[in-house]
Amino acid sequence: MTERLRVREIDDDEGRRLVRIIRRGAGSVVTWRRAQMVLLSAQGMDAAAIAKVAFTSEDRVRDVIRNFNADGFSSLYPKYKGGRPPKFTLGQRREIKKIAKSKPAEHDLPFSAWSLAKLADFLVAEGVVDDISHEGLRVLLRQEGVTFQRLKTWKAPKDPRYAEKKARVEQLYAIADREAAPQDGDPEIVFCVDEFGPLNLQPRPGRQWAAVSGKGKEPGRAPRPRMRATYTRTAGVRHLFAACELGEDKLYGHIKPRKIRARFLEFCRYLRSLYPLTTRIAIICDNFSPHLTTRKDTRVGTWAMANNVEIAYTPTNSSWLNRIEAQFTALRYFTLDGTDHASHKEQASMIRRYIIWRNNHSYDERLRRIVNRANVA
């Protein structure tokens, strides 16, 4: 039996970049669909399952994965052919890209960053090209994946057990997706758990159907309704403790006033009560302090050991591996956007009713599209 095709190992930076492509939702739909297939493969889904989710063929999925393994992120962007032959050779384009990504100070120039004019003059002076216009240089750099960006800080994975934790989470996903049989000591049920919030009482931006305004509006039409502004919020906040059972694709949620270890354990006890004590379950969560077992507070580890539960932590700075994150994107879209709840009771009621609807319509096309766009693990 041949080995199942899967995307190569991706690191945290690549995972976050794929997340940005999918969540942004702008630009080429081809790029978005290819990034979606790559991420689903990184989560452990096979080509048949990805094809079903992405509404395409298995051969197409395999082509996208092979191209990504060979060419990386450049394979995600369509390159449509046609028009006149390129003006610059492949060697020239590589040299232009290399110089553009370097700092002017490295070439003994008194500048902190390249402008198009300075870069074009330097390329001509160095003999890289005979001549190049500013707009031609801009187009060439964009084609090569180089843009003028603001410098940002970044967090590298410093978890000494990064590979071990990531492999365990992926193994649990394989068990939940029925792609691997549980071995001795492995759980039969897998939950992804995280908190969503804080939930304030505030008007939230959103969209709705409204009559045409401007030049095309009907005479005498009332002004478009607007949402109130809030300057003080005295009702406090709430937090949603949520879990997604991967095997049955069911969402569970409890709303609590605080995110502390005691409330987290209350929610874990509820999840444990859904199955007999003889059924081993796993809870995947991030490294938020209430989830951890420390030298001063061992309640989480003690409870897990006594109740046949495995607590699996995602690596530090890698919470994108937790599949519950995508469910929060859908919850915000369907339940919170465009609302202005008068009380926490009203807001909590809407969230609970959404969870009931979501569990009864887990294969709703719009819901699946939003979840898949946000899903990265």
PDB file of N, CA and C in Angstrom, residues 75-131:
ATOM      1  N   SER A  75       3.709  28.452  -5.188  1.00  0.00           N
ATOM      2  CA  SER A  75       2.742  27.607  -5.882  1.00  0.00           C
ATOM      3  C   SER A  75       1.303  28.005  -5.589  1.00  0.00           C
ATOM      4  N   LEU A  76       1.076  28.829  -4.553  1.00  0.00           N
ATOM      5  CA  LEU A  76      -0.284  29.229  -4.214  1.00  0.00           C
ATOM      6  C   LEU A  76      -0.806  30.337  -5.110  1.00  0.00           C
ATOM      7  N   TYR A  77       0.076  31.045  -5.776  1.00  0.00           N
ATOM      8  CA  TYR A  77      -0.339  32.200  -6.563  1.00  0.00           C
ATOM      9  C   TYR A  77      -0.377  31.831  -8.039  1.00  0.00           C
ATOM     10  N   PRO A  78      -1.513  32.036  -8.708  1.00  0.00           N
ATOM     11  CA  PRO A  78      -1.629  31.647 -10.125  1.00  0.00           C
ATOM     12  C   PRO A  78      -0.730  32.500 -11.003  1.00  0.00           C
ATOM     13  N   LYS A  79      -0.108  31.877 -11.969  1.00  0.00           N
ATOM     14  CA  LYS A  79       0.736  32.572 -12.932  1.00  0.00           C
ATOM     15  C   LYS A  79       0.157  32.314 -14.320  1.00  0.00           C
ATOM     16  N   TYR A  80      -0.664  33.232 -14.749  1.00  0.00           N
ATOM     17  CA  TYR A  80      -1.324  33.079 -16.042  1.00  0.00           C
ATOM     18  C   TYR A  80      -0.374  33.528 -17.149  1.00  0.00           C
ATOM     19  N   LYS A  81      -0.245  32.700 -18.171  1.00  0.00           N
ATOM     20  CA  LYS A  81       0.708  32.970 -19.244  1.00  0.00           C
ATOM     21  C   LYS A  81       0.030  33.745 -20.375  1.00  0.00           C
ATOM     22  N   GLY A  82       0.835  34.366 -21.184  1.00  0.00           N
ATOM     23  CA  GLY A  82       0.325  35.140 -22.303  1.00  0.00           C
ATOM     24  C   GLY A  82       1.066  36.464 -22.396  1.00  0.00           C
ATOM     25  N   GLY A  83       0.924  37.147 -23.499  1.00  0.00           N
ATOM     26  CA  GLY A  83       1.589  38.429 -23.667  1.00  0.00           C
ATOM     27  C   GLY A  83       2.986  38.264 -24.234  1.00  0.00           C
ATOM     28  N   ARG A  84       3.699  39.375 -24.256  1.00  0.00           N
ATOM     29  CA  ARG A  84       5.044  39.343 -24.859  1.00  0.00           C
ATOM     30  C   ARG A  84       6.034  38.640 -23.938  1.00  0.00           C
ATOM     31  N   PRO A  85       7.158  38.185 -24.462  1.00  0.00           N
ATOM     32  CA  PRO A  85       8.166  37.509 -23.641  1.00  0.00           C
ATOM     33  C   PRO A  85       8.695  38.436 -22.554  1.00  0.00           C
ATOM     34  N   PRO A  86       9.185  37.883 -21.440  1.00  0.00           N
ATOM     35  CA  PRO A  86       9.717  38.733 -20.360  1.00  0.00           C
ATOM     36  C   PRO A  86      10.933  39.521 -20.838  1.00  0.00           C
ATOM     37  N   LYS A  87      11.048  40.745 -20.318  1.00  0.00           N
ATOM     38  CA  LYS A  87      12.129  41.634 -20.729  1.00  0.00           C
ATOM     39  C   LYS A  87      13.437  41.269 -20.064  1.00  0.00           C
ATOM     40  N   PHE A  88      13.374  40.721 -18.852  1.00  0.00           N
ATOM     41  CA  PHE A  88      14.580  40.418 -18.090  1.00  0.00           C
ATOM     42  C   PHE A  88      14.736  38.900 -17.960  1.00  0.00           C
ATOM     43  N   THR A  89      15.971  38.461 -17.941  1.00  0.00           N
ATOM     44  CA  THR A  89      16.247  37.028 -17.818  1.00  0.00           C
ATOM     45  C   THR A  89      15.990  36.572 -16.384  1.00  0.00           C
ATOM     46  N   LEU A  90      15.960  35.250 -16.204  1.00  0.00           N
ATOM     47  CA  LEU A  90      15.740  34.701 -14.868  1.00  0.00           C
ATOM     48  C   LEU A  90      16.857  35.116 -13.925  1.00  0.00           C
ATOM     49  N   GLY A  91      18.114  35.138 -14.420  1.00  0.00           N
ATOM     50  CA  GLY A  91      19.234  35.555 -13.576  1.00  0.00           C
ATOM     51  C   GLY A  91      19.116  37.009 -13.140  1.00  0.00           C
ATOM     52  N   GLN A  92      18.686  37.880 -14.053  1.00  0.00           N
ATOM     53  CA  GLN A  92      18.506  39.287 -13.705  1.00  0.00           C
ATOM     54  C   GLN A  92      17.405  39.470 -12.666  1.00  0.00           C
ATOM     55  N   ARG A  93      16.310  38.749 -12.843  1.00  0.00           N
ATOM     56  CA  ARG A  93      15.196  38.869 -11.898  1.00  0.00           C
ATOM     57  C   ARG A  93      15.622  38.419 -10.502  1.00  0.00           C
ATOM     58  N   ARG A  94      16.394  37.352 -10.423  1.00  0.00           N
ATOM     59  CA  ARG A  94      16.867  36.872  -9.118  1.00  0.00           C
ATOM     60  C   ARG A  94      17.801  37.883  -8.465  1.00  0.00           C
ATOM     61  N   GLU A  95      18.672  38.501  -9.263  1.00  0.00           N
ATOM     62  CA  GLU A  95      19.600  39.481  -8.706  1.00  0.00           C
ATOM     63  C   GLU A  95      18.851  40.731  -8.235  1.00  0.00           C
ATOM     64  N   ILE A  96      17.838  41.166  -9.000  1.00  0.00           N
ATOM     65  CA  ILE A  96      17.038  42.323  -8.586  1.00  0.00           C
ATOM     66  C   ILE A  96      16.316  42.019  -7.280  1.00  0.00           C
ATOM     67  N   LYS A  97      15.756  40.845  -7.182  1.00  0.00           N
ATOM     68  CA  LYS A  97      15.049  40.452  -5.958  1.00  0.00           C
ATOM     69  C   LYS A  97      16.016  40.407  -4.774  1.00  0.00           C
ATOM     70  N   LYS A  98      17.203  39.866  -5.004  1.00  0.00           N
ATOM     71  CA  LYS A  98      18.187  39.752  -3.928  1.00  0.00           C
ATOM     72  C   LYS A  98      18.600  41.130  -3.425  1.00  0.00           C
ATOM     73  N   ILE A  99      18.847  42.064  -4.345  1.00  0.00           N
ATOM     74  CA  ILE A  99      19.275  43.409  -3.936  1.00  0.00           C
ATOM     75  C   ILE A  99      18.130  44.145  -3.255  1.00  0.00           C
ATOM     76  N   ALA A 100      16.906  43.996  -3.749  1.00  0.00           N
ATOM     77  CA  ALA A 100      15.758  44.682  -3.148  1.00  0.00           C
ATOM     78  C   ALA A 100      15.524  44.226  -1.714  1.00  0.00           C
ATOM     79  N   LYS A 101      15.799  42.964  -1.422  1.00  0.00           N
ATOM     80  CA  LYS A 101      15.585  42.438  -0.075  1.00  0.00           C
ATOM     81  C   LYS A 101      16.751  42.749   0.865  1.00  0.00           C
ATOM     82  N   SER A 102      17.834  43.254   0.319  1.00  0.00           N
ATOM     83  CA  SER A 102      18.967  43.642   1.160  1.00  0.00           C
ATOM     84  C   SER A 102      18.769  45.079   1.654  1.00  0.00           C
ATOM     85  N   LYS A 103      19.627  45.519   2.555  1.00  0.00           N
ATOM     86  CA  LYS A 103      19.572  46.881   3.067  1.00  0.00           C
ATOM     87  C   LYS A 103      20.573  47.748   2.309  1.00  0.00           C
ATOM     88  N   PRO A 104      20.219  49.000   2.013  1.00  0.00           N
ATOM     89  CA  PRO A 104      21.183  49.873   1.317  1.00  0.00           C
ATOM     90  C   PRO A 104      22.510  50.003   2.045  1.00  0.00           C
ATOM     91  N   ALA A 105      22.475  49.950   3.391  1.00  0.00           N
ATOM     92  CA  ALA A 105      23.725  50.071   4.147  1.00  0.00           C
ATOM     93  C   ALA A 105      24.697  48.941   3.829  1.00  0.00           C
ATOM     94  N   GLU A 106      24.181  47.783   3.406  1.00  0.00           N
ATOM     95  CA  GLU A 106      25.053  46.668   3.052  1.00  0.00           C
ATOM     96  C   GLU A 106      25.858  46.966   1.790  1.00  0.00           C
ATOM     97  N   HIS A 107      25.416  47.966   1.024  1.00  0.00           N
ATOM     98  CA  HIS A 107      26.122  48.354  -0.206  1.00  0.00           C
ATOM     99  C   HIS A 107      26.797  49.717  -0.031  1.00  0.00           C
ATOM    100  N   ASP A 108      27.061  50.084   1.234  1.00  0.00           N
ATOM    101  CA  ASP A 108      27.747  51.339   1.570  1.00  0.00           C
ATOM    102  C   ASP A 108      26.974  52.562   1.114  1.00  0.00           C
ATOM    103  N   LEU A 109      25.652  52.497   1.188  1.00  0.00           N
ATOM    104  CA  LEU A 109      24.807  53.638   0.850  1.00  0.00           C
ATOM    105  C   LEU A 109      24.183  54.196   2.125  1.00  0.00           C
ATOM    106  N   PRO A 110      24.056  55.518   2.225  1.00  0.00           N
ATOM    107  CA  PRO A 110      23.566  56.132   3.473  1.00  0.00           C
ATOM    108  C   PRO A 110      22.042  56.195   3.546  1.00  0.00           C
ATOM    109  N   PHE A 111      21.361  55.076   3.286  1.00  0.00           N
ATOM    110  CA  PHE A 111      19.905  55.039   3.336  1.00  0.00           C
ATOM    111  C   PHE A 111      19.464  53.882   4.219  1.00  0.00           C
ATOM    112  N   SER A 112      18.315  54.047   4.836  1.00  0.00           N
ATOM    113  CA  SER A 112      17.787  52.971   5.673  1.00  0.00           C
ATOM    114  C   SER A 112      16.869  52.033   4.898  1.00  0.00           C
ATOM    115  N   ALA A 113      16.335  52.503   3.754  1.00  0.00           N
ATOM    116  CA  ALA A 113      15.426  51.670   2.956  1.00  0.00           C
ATOM    117  C   ALA A 113      15.517  52.090   1.500  1.00  0.00           C
ATOM    118  N   TRP A 114      15.198  51.153   0.599  1.00  0.00           N
ATOM    119  CA  TRP A 114      15.199  51.440  -0.833  1.00  0.00           C
ATOM    120  C   TRP A 114      13.910  52.155  -1.224  1.00  0.00           C
ATOM    121  N   SER A 115      14.048  53.197  -2.015  1.00  0.00           N
ATOM    122  CA  SER A 115      12.900  53.693  -2.770  1.00  0.00           C
ATOM    123  C   SER A 115      13.015  53.121  -4.178  1.00  0.00           C
ATOM    124  N   LEU A 116      11.927  53.176  -4.946  1.00  0.00           N
ATOM    125  CA  LEU A 116      11.997  52.645  -6.310  1.00  0.00           C
ATOM    126  C   LEU A 116      13.049  53.395  -7.134  1.00  0.00           C
ATOM    127  N   ALA A 117      13.116  54.716  -6.952  1.00  0.00           N
ATOM    128  CA  ALA A 117      14.092  55.501  -7.719  1.00  0.00           C
ATOM    129  C   ALA A 117      15.520  55.111  -7.353  1.00  0.00           C
ATOM    130  N   LYS A 118      15.815  55.036  -6.056  1.00  0.00           N
ATOM    131  CA  LYS A 118      17.179  54.686  -5.629  1.00  0.00           C
ATOM    132  C   LYS A 118      17.550  53.277  -6.056  1.00  0.00           C
ATOM    133  N   LEU A 119      16.589  52.350  -5.950  1.00  0.00           N
ATOM    134  CA  LEU A 119      16.870  50.970  -6.339  1.00  0.00           C
ATOM    135  C   LEU A 119      17.106  50.856  -7.831  1.00  0.00           C
ATOM    136  N   ALA A 120      16.304  51.538  -8.632  1.00  0.00           N
ATOM    137  CA  ALA A 120      16.482  51.489 -10.090  1.00  0.00           C
ATOM    138  C   ALA A 120      17.837  52.077 -10.480  1.00  0.00           C
ATOM    139  N   ASP A 121      18.216  53.217  -9.889  1.00  0.00           N
ATOM    140  CA  ASP A 121      19.518  53.828 -10.210  1.00  0.00           C
ATOM    141  C   ASP A 121      20.663  52.898  -9.809  1.00  0.00           C
ATOM    142  N   PHE A 122      20.533  52.225  -8.665  1.00  0.00           N
ATOM    143  CA  PHE A 122      21.603  51.334  -8.202  1.00  0.00           C
ATOM    144  C   PHE A 122      21.736  50.125  -9.120  1.00  0.00           C
ATOM    145  N   LEU A 123      20.618  49.590  -9.586  1.00  0.00           N
ATOM    146  CA  LEU A 123      20.667  48.421 -10.472  1.00  0.00           C
ATOM    147  C   LEU A 123      21.357  48.759 -11.794  1.00  0.00           C
ATOM    148  N   VAL A 124      21.081  49.956 -12.308  1.00  0.00           N
ATOM    149  CA  VAL A 124      21.734  50.380 -13.551  1.00  0.00           C
ATOM    150  C   VAL A 124      23.214  50.634 -13.315  1.00  0.00           C
ATOM    151  N   ALA A 125      23.534  51.292 -12.191  1.00  0.00           N
ATOM    152  CA  ALA A 125      24.939  51.598 -11.899  1.00  0.00           C
ATOM    153  C   ALA A 125      25.771  50.340 -11.697  1.00  0.00           C
ATOM    154  N   GLU A 126      25.167  49.304 -11.123  1.00  0.00           N
ATOM    155  CA  GLU A 126      25.881  48.048 -10.885  1.00  0.00           C
ATOM    156  C   GLU A 126      25.901  47.145 -12.112  1.00  0.00           C
ATOM    157  N   GLY A 127      25.217  47.536 -13.183  1.00  0.00           N
ATOM    158  CA  GLY A 127      25.213  46.743 -14.403  1.00  0.00           C
ATOM    159  C   GLY A 127      24.296  45.535 -14.361  1.00  0.00           C
ATOM    160  N   VAL A 128      23.393  45.492 -13.375  1.00  0.00           N
ATOM    161  CA  VAL A 128      22.451  44.366 -13.321  1.00  0.00           C
ATOM    162  C   VAL A 128      21.508  44.425 -14.505  1.00  0.00           C
ATOM    163  N   VAL A 129      21.031  45.639 -14.845  1.00  0.00           N
ATOM    164  CA  VAL A 129      20.177  45.850 -16.020  1.00  0.00           C
ATOM    165  C   VAL A 129      20.682  47.075 -16.749  1.00  0.00           C
ATOM    166  N   ASP A 130      20.325  47.182 -18.030  1.00  0.00           N
ATOM    167  CA  ASP A 130      20.707  48.372 -18.800  1.00  0.00           C
ATOM    168  C   ASP A 130      19.796  49.541 -18.477  1.00  0.00           C
ATOM    169  N   ASP A 131      18.525  49.254 -18.261  1.00  0.00           N
ATOM    170  CA  ASP A 131      17.566  50.308 -17.945  1.00  0.00           C
ATOM    171  C   ASP A 131      16.312  49.659 -17.385  1.00  0.00           C
TER     172      ASP A 131
END
